[in-house]
Amino acid sequence: MAEIGVGMLGYAFMGKAHSNAFRKVEYMAWPPPLVPRLVAIAGRNQEAVAAAAGRYGYERWTTDWHDIVTDERIGLFDNGGPNSLHAEPTIAAAEAGKHVLCEKPLGRTADESHEVWRRVAATGVKHLCGFNYRFVPAVRLARELIDEGALGEIRHFRGRYLQDWGDDPTLDTWRFDPDQAGSGALGDLGTHVIDLARYLVGEFSSVAGIVKTFVSGRRVDDAIEAAVEFESGAVGTIESTRLALGRRNAFQWEINGSRGSLYFDMERMNELQVFLDGEDRTRGFRTVLVTEANHPFMDFWWPPGHIVGWGDTFVHEVHHLLRSIADGSDVAPHGATFEDGYRASEVGEAIVRSSASGRREQLTFRSLT
Ligand code: SOE
């Protein structure tokens, strides 16, 4: 089977999630579109990146990401580094002819995200931005139900991504450094909610938001709250915080349409709550366990009822990109392209502008020219 050499930037949380996916996709999505060969991994700390190379099975390691960009054996560059390291290496890899996967947020600002999209799109390589929650089976099922009209006209989207770890002021992480992260809960979690809303409902037309920092001395946002309108006329709310004590990884959303509603909670990722027209309203939502043979991605895995996990969303995501590279099919609409990465940053920045101005912000998106 055809192979593709993979170069990975980053060995921490996303380095682990992506390396696991590249190994697993070969034997779980059989036959894989391409066999990923783990050629090289780059990271700032020599001891840590060498250990990661041994642990995940990379042929070699380096503390200089330029070595990956110039390595002719690498056909796919995967950027799982801190946000401040997304733009330059990803652009360089694409301009060296490598297909690219870059974790979200694409850039620290809308300007930086647009520049990445513009420079990479000009090269013609395949590009995917790591909004992995599009690849939750329940989310893809929701998209299928919406596309076939089962919910009718969409009127509301309310989405929130809640975690609890941000309340430790002593925590030393790049995620709290504005130079390395760009923003706080907004870029880390809020962009996931924005992207999922774009994937399930459509494009944003305006936002009215509040951005808040609670932890004294912190230089990035701790929470965002926004009322939004979509081009379709649907309205909704977008929220994210890392101060929601009691919530570990609660990415929750609900969609209400004229013929039905869906509700999802990432902490119960194999279940989709469904209410469709004609059903007994006194009984409310019913729980669909999204593990049937005809449900999205289940051909990768197990018999009905044998659930999948958070890490498996990355297996679905890299499979999608490998197939797009192998057969030339589009990454969109089910994978987020770098245009999606840019647009998520633009919506996030409009929330920040609205919070500063106290006014509702209309969305305008820059093109490639
Ligand atoms: C930390 O908040 C984090 O790792 C995010 O950066 C990821 O995008 C999210 O999927 C899990 O939580």
mmCIF file of N, CA and C in Angstrom, residues 158-285:
data_model
loop_
_atom_site.group_PDB
_atom_site.id
_atom_site.type_symbol
_atom_site.label_atom_id
_atom_site.label_comp_id
_atom_site.label_asym_id
_atom_site.label_seq_id
_atom_site.Cartn_x
_atom_site.Cartn_y
_atom_site.Cartn_z
ATOM 1 N N ARG A 158 -27.292 26.744 20.570
ATOM 2 C CA ARG A 158 -26.656 27.223 21.793
ATOM 3 C C ARG A 158 -25.537 26.240 22.124
ATOM 4 N N GLY A 159 -24.323 26.777 22.158
ATOM 5 C CA GLY A 159 -23.156 25.915 22.357
ATOM 6 C C GLY A 159 -22.245 26.478 23.427
ATOM 7 N N ARG A 160 -21.710 25.527 24.199
ATOM 8 C CA ARG A 160 -20.803 25.978 25.251
ATOM 9 C C ARG A 160 -19.746 24.900 25.469
ATOM 10 N N TYR A 161 -18.497 25.381 25.702
ATOM 11 C CA TYR A 161 -17.391 24.466 25.961
ATOM 12 C C TYR A 161 -16.831 24.845 27.333
ATOM 13 N N LEU A 162 -17.027 23.949 28.296
ATOM 14 C CA LEU A 162 -16.743 24.252 29.713
ATOM 15 C C LEU A 162 -15.695 23.278 30.238
ATOM 16 N N GLN A 163 -14.603 23.840 30.786
ATOM 17 C CA GLN A 163 -13.620 23.038 31.492
ATOM 18 C C GLN A 163 -13.344 23.699 32.836
ATOM 19 N N ASP A 164 -12.591 23.018 33.704
ATOM 20 C CA ASP A 164 -12.466 23.518 35.085
ATOM 21 C C ASP A 164 -11.025 23.817 35.511
ATOM 22 N N TRP A 165 -10.077 23.555 34.619
ATOM 23 C CA TRP A 165 -8.674 23.565 35.084
ATOM 24 C C TRP A 165 -8.066 24.971 35.136
ATOM 25 N N GLY A 166 -8.754 25.970 34.627
ATOM 26 C CA GLY A 166 -8.115 27.294 34.500
ATOM 27 C C GLY A 166 -8.070 28.113 35.771
ATOM 28 N N ASP A 167 -8.598 27.580 36.876
ATOM 29 C CA ASP A 167 -8.686 28.432 38.074
ATOM 30 C C ASP A 167 -7.439 28.369 38.939
ATOM 31 N N ASP A 168 -6.399 27.672 38.430
ATOM 32 C CA ASP A 168 -5.150 27.589 39.207
ATOM 33 C C ASP A 168 -4.187 28.677 38.720
ATOM 34 N N PRO A 169 -4.071 29.791 39.458
ATOM 35 C CA PRO A 169 -3.229 30.917 39.001
ATOM 36 C C PRO A 169 -1.744 30.555 38.930
ATOM 37 N N THR A 170 -1.367 29.441 39.581
ATOM 38 C CA THR A 170 0.065 29.086 39.575
ATOM 39 C C THR A 170 0.427 28.206 38.365
ATOM 40 N N LEU A 171 -0.596 27.779 37.631
ATOM 41 C CA LEU A 171 -0.347 26.858 36.516
ATOM 42 C C LEU A 171 0.529 27.534 35.467
ATOM 43 N N ASP A 172 1.650 26.881 35.131
ATOM 44 C CA ASP A 172 2.559 27.467 34.137
ATOM 45 C C ASP A 172 2.309 26.775 32.799
ATOM 46 N N THR A 173 1.518 27.445 31.937
ATOM 47 C CA THR A 173 1.233 26.871 30.624
ATOM 48 C C THR A 173 1.243 27.969 29.576
ATOM 49 N N TRP A 174 1.654 27.575 28.343
ATOM 50 C CA TRP A 174 1.687 28.565 27.264
ATOM 51 C C TRP A 174 0.278 29.089 27.013
ATOM 52 N N ARG A 175 -0.728 28.332 27.444
ATOM 53 C CA ARG A 175 -2.115 28.739 27.163
ATOM 54 C C ARG A 175 -2.501 30.017 27.901
ATOM 55 N N PHE A 176 -1.720 30.399 28.926
ATOM 56 C CA PHE A 176 -2.009 31.642 29.662
ATOM 57 C C PHE A 176 -1.104 32.788 29.223
ATOM 58 N N ASP A 177 -0.218 32.531 28.256
ATOM 59 C CA ASP A 177 0.706 33.571 27.785
ATOM 60 C C ASP A 177 0.179 34.156 26.478
ATOM 61 N N PRO A 178 -0.232 35.427 26.468
ATOM 62 C CA PRO A 178 -0.847 36.007 25.262
ATOM 63 C C PRO A 178 0.061 35.951 24.040
ATOM 64 N N ASP A 179 1.394 36.011 24.253
ATOM 65 C CA ASP A 179 2.297 35.939 23.085
ATOM 66 C C ASP A 179 2.279 34.547 22.467
ATOM 67 N N GLN A 180 2.166 33.506 23.309
ATOM 68 C CA GLN A 180 2.182 32.136 22.767
ATOM 69 C C GLN A 180 0.780 31.661 22.375
ATOM 70 N N ALA A 181 -0.238 32.144 23.087
ATOM 71 C CA ALA A 181 -1.588 31.607 22.853
ATOM 72 C C ALA A 181 -2.438 32.523 21.985
ATOM 73 N N GLY A 182 -2.236 33.817 22.103
ATOM 74 C CA GLY A 182 -3.077 34.772 21.376
ATOM 75 C C GLY A 182 -4.271 35.170 22.211
ATOM 76 N N SER A 183 -5.027 34.186 22.684
ATOM 77 C CA SER A 183 -6.173 34.458 23.562
ATOM 78 C C SER A 183 -6.268 33.295 24.547
ATOM 79 N N GLY A 184 -7.281 33.350 25.419
ATOM 80 C CA GLY A 184 -7.391 32.293 26.432
ATOM 81 C C GLY A 184 -8.463 31.294 26.057
ATOM 82 N N ALA A 185 -9.558 31.322 26.830
ATOM 83 C CA ALA A 185 -10.646 30.360 26.581
ATOM 84 C C ALA A 185 -11.209 30.535 25.180
ATOM 85 N N LEU A 186 -11.127 31.773 24.659
ATOM 86 C CA LEU A 186 -11.680 32.031 23.326
ATOM 87 C C LEU A 186 -11.028 31.167 22.256
ATOM 88 N N GLY A 187 -9.688 31.246 22.162
ATOM 89 C CA GLY A 187 -9.004 30.496 21.102
ATOM 90 C C GLY A 187 -8.921 29.013 21.407
ATOM 91 N N ASP A 188 -8.846 28.694 22.708
ATOM 92 C CA ASP A 188 -8.640 27.305 23.117
ATOM 93 C C ASP A 188 -9.918 26.492 22.972
ATOM 94 N N LEU A 189 -11.022 27.048 23.511
ATOM 95 C CA LEU A 189 -12.300 26.327 23.522
ATOM 96 C C LEU A 189 -13.377 27.013 22.670
ATOM 97 N N GLY A 190 -13.396 28.341 22.719
ATOM 98 C CA GLY A 190 -14.438 29.071 21.987
ATOM 99 C C GLY A 190 -14.402 28.795 20.493
ATOM 100 N N THR A 191 -13.192 28.653 19.937
ATOM 101 C CA THR A 191 -13.106 28.394 18.486
ATOM 102 C C THR A 191 -13.722 27.044 18.135
ATOM 103 N N HIS A 192 -13.655 26.074 19.058
ATOM 104 C CA HIS A 192 -14.319 24.784 18.791
ATOM 105 C C HIS A 192 -15.828 24.975 18.666
ATOM 106 N N VAL A 193 -16.395 25.818 19.540
ATOM 107 C CA VAL A 193 -17.844 26.040 19.510
ATOM 108 C C VAL A 193 -18.217 26.795 18.238
ATOM 109 N N ILE A 194 -17.416 27.812 17.916
ATOM 110 C CA ILE A 194 -17.671 28.602 16.695
ATOM 111 C C ILE A 194 -17.611 27.706 15.465
ATOM 112 N N ASP A 195 -16.568 26.866 15.393
ATOM 113 C CA ASP A 195 -16.446 26.011 14.208
ATOM 114 C C ASP A 195 -17.596 25.011 14.115
ATOM 115 N N LEU A 196 -17.989 24.444 15.258
ATOM 116 C CA LEU A 196 -19.064 23.444 15.210
ATOM 117 C C LEU A 196 -20.374 24.091 14.787
ATOM 118 N N ALA A 197 -20.591 25.336 15.250
ATOM 119 C CA ALA A 197 -21.805 26.068 14.839
ATOM 120 C C ALA A 197 -21.780 26.308 13.328
ATOM 121 N N ARG A 198 -20.625 26.662 12.798
ATOM 122 C CA ARG A 198 -20.491 26.885 11.355
ATOM 123 C C ARG A 198 -20.746 25.566 10.607
ATOM 124 N N TYR A 199 -20.276 24.459 11.179
ATOM 125 C CA TYR A 199 -20.414 23.155 10.504
ATOM 126 C C TYR A 199 -21.873 22.675 10.518
ATOM 127 N N LEU A 200 -22.588 22.922 11.635
ATOM 128 C CA LEU A 200 -23.946 22.388 11.756
ATOM 129 C C LEU A 200 -25.031 23.372 11.342
ATOM 130 N N VAL A 201 -24.808 24.671 11.528
ATOM 131 C CA VAL A 201 -25.868 25.652 11.263
ATOM 132 C C VAL A 201 -25.538 26.521 10.053
ATOM 133 N N GLY A 202 -24.286 27.002 9.971
ATOM 134 C CA GLY A 202 -23.911 27.847 8.833
ATOM 135 C C GLY A 202 -23.145 29.078 9.287
ATOM 136 N N GLU A 203 -23.024 30.034 8.381
ATOM 137 C CA GLU A 203 -22.128 31.167 8.623
ATOM 138 C C GLU A 203 -22.748 32.189 9.589
ATOM 139 N N PHE A 204 -21.889 32.801 10.387
ATOM 140 C CA PHE A 204 -22.310 33.846 11.320
ATOM 141 C C PHE A 204 -22.533 35.146 10.564
ATOM 142 N N SER A 205 -23.532 35.921 10.998
ATOM 143 C CA SER A 205 -23.699 37.258 10.405
ATOM 144 C C SER A 205 -23.407 38.345 11.437
ATOM 145 N N SER A 206 -23.680 38.095 12.728
ATOM 146 C CA SER A 206 -23.327 39.115 13.730
ATOM 147 C C SER A 206 -23.148 38.470 15.096
ATOM 148 N N VAL A 207 -22.392 39.165 15.965
ATOM 149 C CA VAL A 207 -22.181 38.697 17.340
ATOM 150 C C VAL A 207 -22.254 39.883 18.291
ATOM 151 N N ALA A 208 -22.726 39.599 19.514
ATOM 152 C CA ALA A 208 -22.671 40.607 20.593
ATOM 153 C C ALA A 208 -22.120 39.874 21.815
ATOM 154 N N GLY A 209 -20.923 40.283 22.237
ATOM 155 C CA GLY A 209 -20.271 39.439 23.229
ATOM 156 C C GLY A 209 -19.676 40.173 24.403
ATOM 157 N N ILE A 210 -19.318 39.360 25.388
ATOM 158 C CA ILE A 210 -18.577 39.839 26.561
ATOM 159 C C ILE A 210 -17.398 38.897 26.773
ATOM 160 N N VAL A 211 -16.219 39.475 26.904
ATOM 161 C CA VAL A 211 -15.005 38.694 27.171
ATOM 162 C C VAL A 211 -14.546 39.067 28.572
ATOM 163 N N LYS A 212 -14.204 38.089 29.403
ATOM 164 C CA LYS A 212 -13.966 38.366 30.825
ATOM 165 C C LYS A 212 -12.734 37.621 31.309
ATOM 166 N N THR A 213 -11.949 38.292 32.164
ATOM 167 C CA THR A 213 -10.858 37.628 32.874
ATOM 168 C C THR A 213 -11.168 37.719 34.367
ATOM 169 N N PHE A 214 -11.177 36.594 35.052
ATOM 170 C CA PHE A 214 -11.509 36.560 36.483
ATOM 171 C C PHE A 214 -10.261 36.437 37.345
ATOM 172 N N VAL A 215 -9.291 35.645 36.890
ATOM 173 C CA VAL A 215 -8.115 35.359 37.727
ATOM 174 C C VAL A 215 -7.191 36.569 37.685
ATOM 175 N N SER A 216 -6.935 37.162 38.857
ATOM 176 C CA SER A 216 -6.158 38.415 38.881
ATOM 177 C C SER A 216 -4.754 38.179 38.333
ATOM 178 N N GLY A 217 -4.318 39.095 37.519
ATOM 179 C CA GLY A 217 -2.975 38.996 36.947
ATOM 180 C C GLY A 217 -2.918 38.211 35.648
ATOM 181 N N ARG A 218 -4.017 37.555 35.309
ATOM 182 C CA ARG A 218 -4.001 36.753 34.078
ATOM 183 C C ARG A 218 -4.117 37.672 32.876
ATOM 184 N N ARG A 219 -3.347 37.364 31.816
ATOM 185 C CA ARG A 219 -3.291 38.277 30.657
ATOM 186 C C ARG A 219 -4.042 37.740 29.445
ATOM 187 N N VAL A 220 -4.825 36.684 29.653
ATOM 188 C CA VAL A 220 -5.702 36.210 28.580
ATOM 189 C C VAL A 220 -7.113 36.064 29.151
ATOM 190 N N ASP A 221 -8.103 35.916 28.275
ATOM 191 C CA ASP A 221 -9.477 35.805 28.747
ATOM 192 C C ASP A 221 -9.723 34.471 29.446
ATOM 193 N N ASP A 222 -10.587 34.512 30.448
ATOM 194 C CA ASP A 222 -11.004 33.288 31.154
ATOM 195 C C ASP A 222 -12.340 32.786 30.635
ATOM 196 N N ALA A 223 -13.123 33.698 30.055
ATOM 197 C CA ALA A 223 -14.478 33.294 29.643
ATOM 198 C C ALA A 223 -14.979 34.215 28.542
ATOM 199 N N ILE A 224 -15.773 33.650 27.647
ATOM 200 C CA ILE A 224 -16.482 34.471 26.665
ATOM 201 C C ILE A 224 -17.947 34.074 26.644
ATOM 202 N N GLU A 225 -18.802 35.066 26.453
ATOM 203 C CA GLU A 225 -20.252 34.856 26.339
ATOM 204 C C GLU A 225 -20.693 35.670 25.128
ATOM 205 N N ALA A 226 -21.471 35.089 24.230
ATOM 206 C CA ALA A 226 -21.901 35.860 23.047
ATOM 207 C C ALA A 226 -23.287 35.444 22.579
ATOM 208 N N ALA A 227 -24.068 36.453 22.211
ATOM 209 C CA ALA A 227 -25.333 36.215 21.514
ATOM 210 C C ALA A 227 -25.026 36.376 20.025
ATOM 211 N N VAL A 228 -25.508 35.469 19.203
ATOM 212 C CA VAL A 228 -25.090 35.465 17.796
ATOM 213 C C VAL A 228 -26.289 35.331 16.872
ATOM 214 N N GLU A 229 -26.100 35.785 15.627
ATOM 215 C CA GLU A 229 -27.075 35.547 14.565
ATOM 216 C C GLU A 229 -26.333 34.939 13.377
ATOM 217 N N PHE A 230 -27.029 34.054 12.675
ATOM 218 C CA PHE A 230 -26.443 33.389 11.513
ATOM 219 C C PHE A 230 -27.035 33.980 10.227
ATOM 220 N N GLU A 231 -26.336 33.769 9.116
ATOM 221 C CA GLU A 231 -26.835 34.278 7.826
ATOM 222 C C GLU A 231 -28.198 33.665 7.501
ATOM 223 N N SER A 232 -28.471 32.473 8.031
ATOM 224 C CA SER A 232 -29.747 31.797 7.762
ATOM 225 C C SER A 232 -30.901 32.457 8.508
ATOM 226 N N GLY A 233 -30.559 33.333 9.502
ATOM 227 C CA GLY A 233 -31.596 33.937 10.334
ATOM 228 C C GLY A 233 -31.705 33.254 11.694
ATOM 229 N N ALA A 234 -31.086 32.099 11.838
ATOM 230 C CA ALA A 234 -31.061 31.436 13.150
ATOM 231 C C ALA A 234 -30.300 32.305 14.150
ATOM 232 N N VAL A 235 -30.644 32.138 15.435
ATOM 233 C CA VAL A 235 -29.951 32.901 16.488
ATOM 234 C C VAL A 235 -29.437 31.911 17.534
ATOM 235 N N GLY A 236 -28.560 32.418 18.418
ATOM 236 C CA GLY A 236 -28.040 31.495 19.421
ATOM 237 C C GLY A 236 -27.038 32.112 20.350
ATOM 238 N N THR A 237 -26.366 31.242 21.093
ATOM 239 C CA THR A 237 -25.351 31.678 22.065
ATOM 240 C C THR A 237 -24.108 30.809 21.923
ATOM 241 N N ILE A 238 -22.969 31.461 22.187
ATOM 242 C CA ILE A 238 -21.664 30.796 22.176
ATOM 243 C C ILE A 238 -21.011 31.112 23.518
ATOM 244 N N GLU A 239 -20.541 30.096 24.221
ATOM 245 C CA GLU A 239 -19.884 30.326 25.512
ATOM 246 C C GLU A 239 -18.638 29.447 25.603
ATOM 247 N N SER A 240 -17.612 29.920 26.311
ATOM 248 C CA SER A 240 -16.526 29.015 26.672
ATOM 249 C C SER A 240 -15.826 29.565 27.902
ATOM 250 N N THR A 241 -15.381 28.680 28.768
ATOM 251 C CA THR A 241 -14.622 29.046 29.955
ATOM 252 C C THR A 241 -13.805 27.859 30.431
ATOM 253 N N ARG A 242 -12.715 28.164 31.141
ATOM 254 C CA ARG A 242 -11.938 27.085 31.779
ATOM 255 C C ARG A 242 -12.050 27.209 33.287
ATOM 256 N N LEU A 243 -13.146 27.891 33.735
ATOM 257 C CA LEU A 243 -13.401 28.090 35.174
ATOM 258 C C LEU A 243 -14.722 27.478 35.596
ATOM 259 N N ALA A 244 -15.232 26.548 34.826
ATOM 260 C CA ALA A 244 -16.540 25.934 35.167
ATOM 261 C C ALA A 244 -16.290 24.727 36.061
ATOM 262 N N LEU A 245 -16.146 24.988 37.356
ATOM 263 C CA LEU A 245 -15.819 23.885 38.264
ATOM 264 C C LEU A 245 -16.890 22.800 38.150
ATOM 265 N N GLY A 246 -16.443 21.580 38.110
ATOM 266 C CA GLY A 246 -17.383 20.458 37.980
ATOM 267 C C GLY A 246 -17.518 19.992 36.535
ATOM 268 N N ARG A 247 -16.979 20.800 35.596
ATOM 269 C CA ARG A 247 -17.046 20.417 34.183
ATOM 270 C C ARG A 247 -15.633 20.047 33.724
ATOM 271 N N ARG A 248 -15.418 18.806 33.280
ATOM 272 C CA ARG A 248 -14.060 18.370 32.896
ATOM 273 C C ARG A 248 -13.792 18.636 31.411
ATOM 274 N N ASN A 249 -14.704 18.229 30.566
ATOM 275 C CA ASN A 249 -14.548 18.510 29.132
ATOM 276 C C ASN A 249 -15.924 18.563 28.488
ATOM 277 N N ALA A 250 -16.730 19.476 29.018
ATOM 278 C CA ALA A 250 -18.158 19.556 28.670
ATOM 279 C C ALA A 250 -18.383 20.482 27.486
ATOM 280 N N PHE A 251 -18.228 19.880 26.296
ATOM 281 C CA PHE A 251 -18.568 20.617 25.069
ATOM 282 C C PHE A 251 -20.010 20.220 24.764
ATOM 283 N N GLN A 252 -20.927 21.137 25.081
ATOM 284 C CA GLN A 252 -22.364 20.823 24.987
ATOM 285 C C GLN A 252 -23.013 21.751 23.954
ATOM 286 N N TRP A 253 -23.925 21.201 23.157
ATOM 287 C CA TRP A 253 -24.647 22.077 22.233
ATOM 288 C C TRP A 253 -26.060 21.555 22.028
ATOM 289 N N GLU A 254 -26.946 22.433 21.660
ATOM 290 C CA GLU A 254 -28.335 22.082 21.343
ATOM 291 C C GLU A 254 -28.749 22.866 20.115
ATOM 292 N N ILE A 255 -29.478 22.191 19.240
ATOM 293 C CA ILE A 255 -30.004 22.843 18.037
ATOM 294 C C ILE A 255 -31.513 22.652 18.021
ATOM 295 N N ASN A 256 -32.265 23.740 17.853
ATOM 296 C CA ASN A 256 -33.729 23.638 17.758
ATOM 297 C C ASN A 256 -34.155 24.031 16.344
ATOM 298 N N GLY A 257 -34.902 23.140 15.698
ATOM 299 C CA GLY A 257 -35.440 23.438 14.365
ATOM 300 C C GLY A 257 -36.959 23.390 14.394
ATOM 301 N N SER A 258 -37.572 23.701 13.250
ATOM 302 C CA SER A 258 -39.041 23.745 13.190
ATOM 303 C C SER A 258 -39.642 22.342 13.261
ATOM 304 N N ARG A 259 -38.772 21.303 13.048
ATOM 305 C CA ARG A 259 -39.322 19.941 13.065
ATOM 306 C C ARG A 259 -38.608 19.042 14.065
ATOM 307 N N GLY A 260 -37.724 19.640 14.864
ATOM 308 C CA GLY A 260 -37.056 18.779 15.839
ATOM 309 C C GLY A 260 -35.854 19.437 16.454
ATOM 310 N N SER A 261 -35.292 18.755 17.457
ATOM 311 C CA SER A 261 -34.140 19.291 18.193
ATOM 312 C C SER A 261 -33.114 18.193 18.433
ATOM 313 N N LEU A 262 -31.869 18.628 18.598
ATOM 314 C CA LEU A 262 -30.787 17.712 18.967
ATOM 315 C C LEU A 262 -30.045 18.317 20.146
ATOM 316 N N TYR A 263 -29.549 17.470 21.031
ATOM 317 C CA TYR A 263 -28.710 17.941 22.144
ATOM 318 C C TYR A 263 -27.559 16.959 22.323
ATOM 319 N N PHE A 264 -26.349 17.509 22.593
ATOM 320 C CA PHE A 264 -25.148 16.674 22.707
ATOM 321 C C PHE A 264 -24.274 17.189 23.847
ATOM 322 N N ASP A 265 -23.576 16.238 24.533
ATOM 323 C CA ASP A 265 -22.621 16.597 25.596
ATOM 324 C C ASP A 265 -21.378 15.725 25.406
ATOM 325 N N MET A 266 -20.225 16.355 25.213
ATOM 326 C CA MET A 266 -18.990 15.599 24.909
ATOM 327 C C MET A 266 -18.643 14.657 26.044
ATOM 328 N N GLU A 267 -19.117 14.952 27.259
ATOM 329 C CA GLU A 267 -18.836 14.033 28.370
ATOM 330 C C GLU A 267 -19.678 12.774 28.262
ATOM 331 N N ARG A 268 -20.621 12.748 27.288
ATOM 332 C CA ARG A 268 -21.390 11.528 26.972
ATOM 333 C C ARG A 268 -21.342 11.351 25.444
ATOM 334 N N MET A 269 -20.108 11.241 24.906
ATOM 335 C CA MET A 269 -19.883 11.481 23.479
ATOM 336 C C MET A 269 -20.531 10.464 22.547
ATOM 337 N N ASN A 270 -20.946 9.275 23.083
ATOM 338 C CA ASN A 270 -21.566 8.282 22.183
ATOM 339 C C ASN A 270 -23.078 8.449 22.095
ATOM 340 N N GLU A 271 -23.623 9.455 22.797
ATOM 341 C CA GLU A 271 -25.081 9.615 22.848
ATOM 342 C C GLU A 271 -25.512 10.910 22.175
ATOM 343 N N LEU A 272 -26.536 10.848 21.374
ATOM 344 C CA LEU A 272 -27.154 12.053 20.804
ATOM 345 C C LEU A 272 -28.609 12.073 21.273
ATOM 346 N N GLN A 273 -28.987 13.193 21.917
ATOM 347 C CA GLN A 273 -30.382 13.345 22.369
ATOM 348 C C GLN A 273 -31.196 13.883 21.189
ATOM 349 N N VAL A 274 -32.272 13.202 20.859
ATOM 350 C CA VAL A 274 -33.043 13.538 19.651
ATOM 351 C C VAL A 274 -34.512 13.718 19.999
ATOM 352 N N PHE A 275 -35.094 14.799 19.467
ATOM 353 C CA PHE A 275 -36.556 14.937 19.499
ATOM 354 C C PHE A 275 -37.005 15.331 18.107
ATOM 355 N N LEU A 276 -37.798 14.481 17.471
ATOM 356 C CA LEU A 276 -38.255 14.775 16.103
ATOM 357 C C LEU A 276 -39.766 14.900 16.064
ATOM 358 N N ASP A 277 -40.215 15.725 15.145
ATOM 359 C CA ASP A 277 -41.637 16.009 15.005
ATOM 360 C C ASP A 277 -42.478 14.734 14.989
ATOM 361 N N GLY A 278 -43.668 14.850 15.555
ATOM 362 C CA GLY A 278 -44.535 13.681 15.494
ATOM 363 C C GLY A 278 -44.341 12.752 16.673
ATOM 364 N N GLU A 279 -43.188 12.938 17.384
ATOM 365 C CA GLU A 279 -42.982 12.094 18.562
ATOM 366 C C GLU A 279 -43.775 12.693 19.723
ATOM 367 N N ASP A 280 -43.999 11.882 20.729
ATOM 368 C CA ASP A 280 -44.812 12.304 21.878
ATOM 369 C C ASP A 280 -44.094 13.405 22.653
ATOM 370 N N ARG A 281 -44.628 14.627 22.585
ATOM 371 C CA ARG A 281 -43.933 15.764 23.204
ATOM 372 C C ARG A 281 -43.821 15.611 24.715
ATOM 373 N N THR A 282 -44.735 14.816 25.276
ATOM 374 C CA THR A 282 -44.658 14.690 26.742
ATOM 375 C C THR A 282 -43.470 13.810 27.137
ATOM 376 N N ARG A 283 -42.905 13.129 26.141
ATOM 377 C CA ARG A 283 -41.791 12.244 26.501
ATOM 378 C C ARG A 283 -40.438 12.906 26.262
ATOM 379 N N GLY A 284 -40.467 14.039 25.563
ATOM 380 C CA GLY A 284 -39.208 14.779 25.399
ATOM 381 C C GLY A 284 -38.188 14.045 24.558
ATOM 382 N N PHE A 285 -36.914 14.338 24.779
ATOM 383 C CA PHE A 285 -35.824 13.779 23.969
ATOM 384 C C PHE A 285 -35.669 12.279 24.217
#
